[in-house]
Coordinates of C-alpha atoms and ligand atoms in Angstrom, one line a residue:
M1053 CA -12.0 -16.9 1.0
N1054 CA -15.3 -14.7 1.0
I1055 CA -14.6 -13.2 -2.3
K1056 CA -16.9 -10.1 -3.0
H1057 CA -16.3 -8.4 -6.2
H1058 CA -15.4 -9.7 -8.9
P1059 CA -14.1 -9.2 -13.0
D1060 CA -16.8 -7.8 -14.8
D1061 CA -18.7 -10.1 -16.9
A1062 CA -17.4 -8.0 -20.1
T1063 CA -13.4 -8.8 -19.1
L1064 CA -14.4 -12.8 -18.4
L1065 CA -15.7 -12.6 -21.5
A1066 CA -13.1 -11.2 -23.3
Y1067 CA -10.6 -13.5 -20.6
A1068 CA -12.6 -16.0 -22.9
A1069 CA -12.5 -15.1 -26.0
G1070 CA -9.1 -14.5 -25.9
S1071 CA -9.0 -11.1 -26.1
L1072 CA -7.8 -10.0 -22.7
G1073 CA -3.8 -8.7 -22.7
E1074 CA -1.2 -11.1 -21.2
A1075 CA -1.3 -8.7 -18.4
A1076 CA -4.9 -8.8 -17.3
S1077 CA -5.3 -12.7 -18.6
L1078 CA -2.9 -13.6 -15.9
V1079 CA -4.7 -11.6 -13.3
V1080 CA -7.5 -12.8 -14.7
A1081 CA -6.4 -16.3 -14.4
S1082 CA -4.9 -16.1 -10.6
H1083 CA -8.6 -14.8 -9.7
L1084 CA -10.1 -17.9 -11.7
A1085 CA -8.3 -20.1 -9.4
W1086 CA -10.1 -19.1 -6.2
C1087 CA -13.5 -18.1 -7.2
P1088 CA -15.5 -21.1 -8.4
G1089 CA -18.1 -18.5 -9.9
C1090 CA -15.9 -16.4 -12.0
R1091 CA -14.4 -20.3 -13.1
T1092 CA -18.2 -21.1 -14.2
T1093 CA -19.3 -18.1 -15.6
V1094 CA -15.7 -18.7 -18.4
R1095 CA -16.9 -22.2 -18.7
C1096 CA -20.2 -21.0 -20.6
A1097 CA -19.0 -18.7 -22.3
E1098 CA -16.2 -20.4 -24.0
R1099 CA -18.7 -23.2 -24.8
L1100 CA -21.0 -20.7 -26.0
G1101 CA -17.5 -18.9 -28.1
G1102 CA -17.4 -23.3 -29.5
T1103 CA -21.0 -23.4 -30.6
L1104 CA -20.9 -20.1 -32.3
I1105 CA -18.0 -21.6 -34.1
D1106 CA -19.7 -24.6 -34.7
G1107 CA -22.4 -23.2 -36.7
M1108 CA -20.0 -20.7 -38.8
Q1109 CA -19.6 -21.5 -42.2
A1110 CA -16.0 -23.4 -43.2
E1111 CA -13.0 -20.2 -44.7
P1112 CA -10.1 -21.5 -46.7
V1113 CA -6.7 -20.6 -44.8
S1114 CA -3.7 -19.1 -45.5
A1115 CA -0.6 -21.7 -45.5
G1116 CA 1.1 -22.7 -41.8
V1117 CA -1.7 -20.9 -40.0
L1118 CA -2.2 -24.0 -38.1
D1119 CA 1.9 -23.9 -36.7
R1120 CA 1.2 -20.1 -36.2
C1121 CA -2.3 -21.4 -33.5
L1122 CA -0.1 -23.9 -32.2
S1123 CA 2.6 -21.7 -31.3
A1124 CA 0.4 -19.1 -29.8
L1125 CA -1.0 -21.6 -27.4
D1126 CA 2.0 -22.2 -26.5
D1127 CA 2.8 -18.8 -25.2
A1128 CA -0.5 -18.2 -23.8
P1129 CA -0.6 -17.4 -20.3
A1130 CA -1.3 -19.9 -17.4
A1131 CA -5.3 -20.4 -17.7
Q1132 CA -8.2 -20.8 -15.6
T1133 CA -5.6 -23.7 -13.0
P1134 CA -8.1 -23.7 -9.8
G1135 CA -5.5 -24.3 -7.1
T1136 CA -3.4 -22.5 -4.9
H1137 CA 0.7 -22.7 -4.0
T1138 CA 1.2 -22.6 -0.7
V1139 CA 5.1 -22.0 0.8
A1140 CA 6.2 -21.5 4.8
G1141 CA 5.9 -18.2 5.8
D1142 CA 4.5 -16.8 2.5
P1143 CA 0.7 -15.6 1.9
A1144 CA -0.9 -18.6 0.1
L1145 CA -0.6 -17.7 -4.1
P1146 CA -3.0 -18.9 -6.8
T1147 CA -1.3 -21.0 -9.0
P1148 CA -0.9 -19.3 -12.3
L1149 CA 0.8 -16.2 -10.4
A1150 CA 3.2 -18.9 -8.3
R1151 CA 3.8 -20.4 -11.6
R1152 CA 4.6 -16.6 -13.5
L1153 CA 6.9 -15.7 -10.7
G1154 CA 8.9 -18.9 -10.0
C1155 CA 9.4 -18.0 -6.6
P1156 CA 8.0 -17.3 -3.8
I1157 CA 6.7 -13.9 -2.2
S1158 CA 9.8 -14.0 0.8
Q1159 CA 12.1 -13.7 -2.3
V1160 CA 10.9 -11.3 -4.2
R1161 CA 13.3 -8.1 -4.9
W1162 CA 10.9 -5.1 -3.9
K1163 CA 11.7 -2.0 -5.6
R1164 CA 10.9 1.4 -2.7
V1165 CA 8.8 3.5 -4.8
A1166 CA 7.3 6.1 -3.0
P1167 CA 7.7 5.8 1.2
G1168 CA 5.9 2.4 2.6
I1169 CA 4.7 1.3 -1.6
Q1170 CA 7.2 -0.9 -3.1
L1171 CA 6.5 -2.7 -6.7
H1172 CA 8.2 -5.3 -7.9
D1173 CA 7.5 -6.1 -12.1
L1174 CA 6.3 -9.4 -13.4
H1175 CA 7.9 -9.9 -16.7
L1176 CA 5.5 -9.7 -20.1
S1177 CA 6.1 -11.7 -23.2
P1178 CA 8.1 -9.3 -25.9
G1179 CA 5.8 -6.5 -27.9
A1180 CA 2.3 -7.0 -25.1
R1181 CA 1.0 -4.3 -23.7
G1182 CA 0.7 -2.8 -20.1
R1183 CA 2.7 -3.6 -17.1
L1184 CA 2.1 -6.1 -14.5
S1185 CA 3.3 -6.1 -11.3
L1186 CA 3.4 -6.8 -7.4
M1187 CA 3.1 -4.2 -5.3
R1188 CA 3.2 -3.9 -1.3
V1189 CA 1.9 -1.7 1.1
A1190 CA 2.2 -0.9 4.3
T1191 CA 0.3 -1.0 7.1
G1192 CA -2.0 3.0 7.2
R1193 CA -0.8 3.5 4.1
G1194 CA -2.3 4.2 0.6
V1195 CA -1.6 4.8 -2.8
P1196 CA -3.1 8.9 -3.6
E1197 CA -6.5 10.3 -5.3
H1198 CA -5.5 8.7 -9.0
G1199 CA -7.0 7.8 -11.9
H1200 CA -6.4 6.0 -14.8
S1201 CA -4.9 6.4 -18.3
G1202 CA -6.3 2.6 -19.6
S1203 CA -8.0 -0.4 -17.4
E1204 CA -6.5 -1.9 -14.6
I1205 CA -7.5 -4.8 -13.0
T1206 CA -6.2 -5.9 -9.2
L1207 CA -5.9 -8.8 -7.4
V1208 CA -5.4 -8.5 -3.5
L1209 CA -2.8 -11.7 -2.6
S1210 CA -2.8 -10.9 1.5
G1211 CA -3.3 -7.8 3.6
S1212 CA -6.7 -5.7 2.5
Y1213 CA -7.7 -1.9 1.8
T1214 CA -10.0 0.8 1.1
D1215 CA -11.4 2.6 -1.4
R1216 CA -15.0 4.1 -1.9
F1217 CA -16.1 0.8 -3.7
G1218 CA -15.6 -0.8 -0.6
R1219 CA -13.2 -3.6 1.5
F1220 CA -11.0 -5.6 -0.5
Q1221 CA -9.3 -9.1 0.9
P1222 CA -8.1 -11.5 -0.7
G1223 CA -9.5 -13.0 -3.8
D1224 CA -11.3 -9.6 -5.1
I1225 CA -10.8 -8.1 -7.8
A1226 CA -10.9 -4.1 -8.8
D1227 CA -11.5 -4.3 -12.3
L1228 CA -11.2 -0.2 -13.2
D1229 CA -12.1 1.3 -16.6
L1230 CA -10.0 4.3 -17.1
D1231 CA -12.4 6.6 -16.1
V1232 CA -12.2 5.9 -12.8
E1233 CA -11.3 7.2 -9.5
H1234 CA -10.0 6.9 -6.3
D1235 CA -7.8 6.5 -2.9
L1236 CA -6.8 3.5 -1.3
R1237 CA -5.9 2.8 2.3
V1238 CA -4.4 -0.2 3.5
D1239 CA -6.4 -0.7 6.4
S1240 CA -4.8 -5.0 7.1
A1241 CA -2.6 -5.0 10.5
Q1242 CA 0.1 -6.2 7.5
P1243 CA 0.9 -5.6 4.6
C1244 CA -1.7 -5.4 1.4
I1245 CA -0.2 -7.1 -1.1
C1246 CA -1.9 -6.5 -4.1
L1247 CA -1.2 -8.3 -8.4
V1248 CA -1.6 -5.2 -10.6
A1249 CA -2.2 -4.8 -14.6
A1250 CA -2.2 -1.5 -15.9
E1251 CA -3.0 -0.9 -19.7
S1252 CA -0.8 2.3 -19.0
P1253 CA 0.0 4.5 -16.4
I1254 CA -2.5 6.2 -12.9
R1255 CA -2.9 9.6 -13.2
F1256 CA -2.8 11.5 -10.2
K1257 CA -4.4 14.1 -8.4
G1258 CA -3.1 16.1 -6.3
I1259 CA 0.7 18.4 -7.2
I1260 CA 3.0 16.6 -5.9
A1261 CA 1.9 13.1 -6.5
R1262 CA 2.3 14.2 -9.9
L1263 CA 5.5 16.2 -9.7
M1264 CA 7.4 13.0 -8.4
Q1265 CA 5.6 9.9 -10.5
P1266 CA 8.4 10.4 -13.0
F1267 CA 10.8 9.3 -10.0
T1268 CA 8.3 6.3 -8.6
G1269 CA 7.8 4.8 -11.8
I1270 CA 4.0 4.5 -9.8
Ligands
LIG1568 ZN1 -14.7 -14.4 -9.4

């Protein structure tokens, strides 16, 4: 795997600190499963965080705080488990995503949301912000020029696409802030399947795409 695009350092630090949302954490954990370099960065950040905590003065805490912490750990998304889950005939999936999905890609129930674009929403915990989806875009198709109302982080699982930031292939991450606009097109012979965590719906620039947005659910 030849990964060229990685999460921002700020995203990796937020992941290490446990302050990233559930949807984005699952995308980052899935990238880490394939990216030794980012795993090293996260391990360093975790060690640094541990050193800072060790240097803090102890403070009294309320009763039950240990139980709440252990419960939160149980609910946390799968951490940086390296490795790939493979099913014959399916694109390989990073282990954290395979665990969350619970079935091979070939058994996913896709919903057609626009010509050449299909979505499948993944379950998030009650109260979790944003949306976590698998997106499959057909060869030669794209998502019209759009911006974001919040941050969006995307991991390519199979196939590839190109936008003004370059070409994105399996393992690559597009870590986009809310002020970024782009227009992507799938350039692989097979459909491009991505895992997308979005804080809020995307903002299309074109009038047709904007009018269709309530019906497409993107
Ligand atoms: Zn990386």
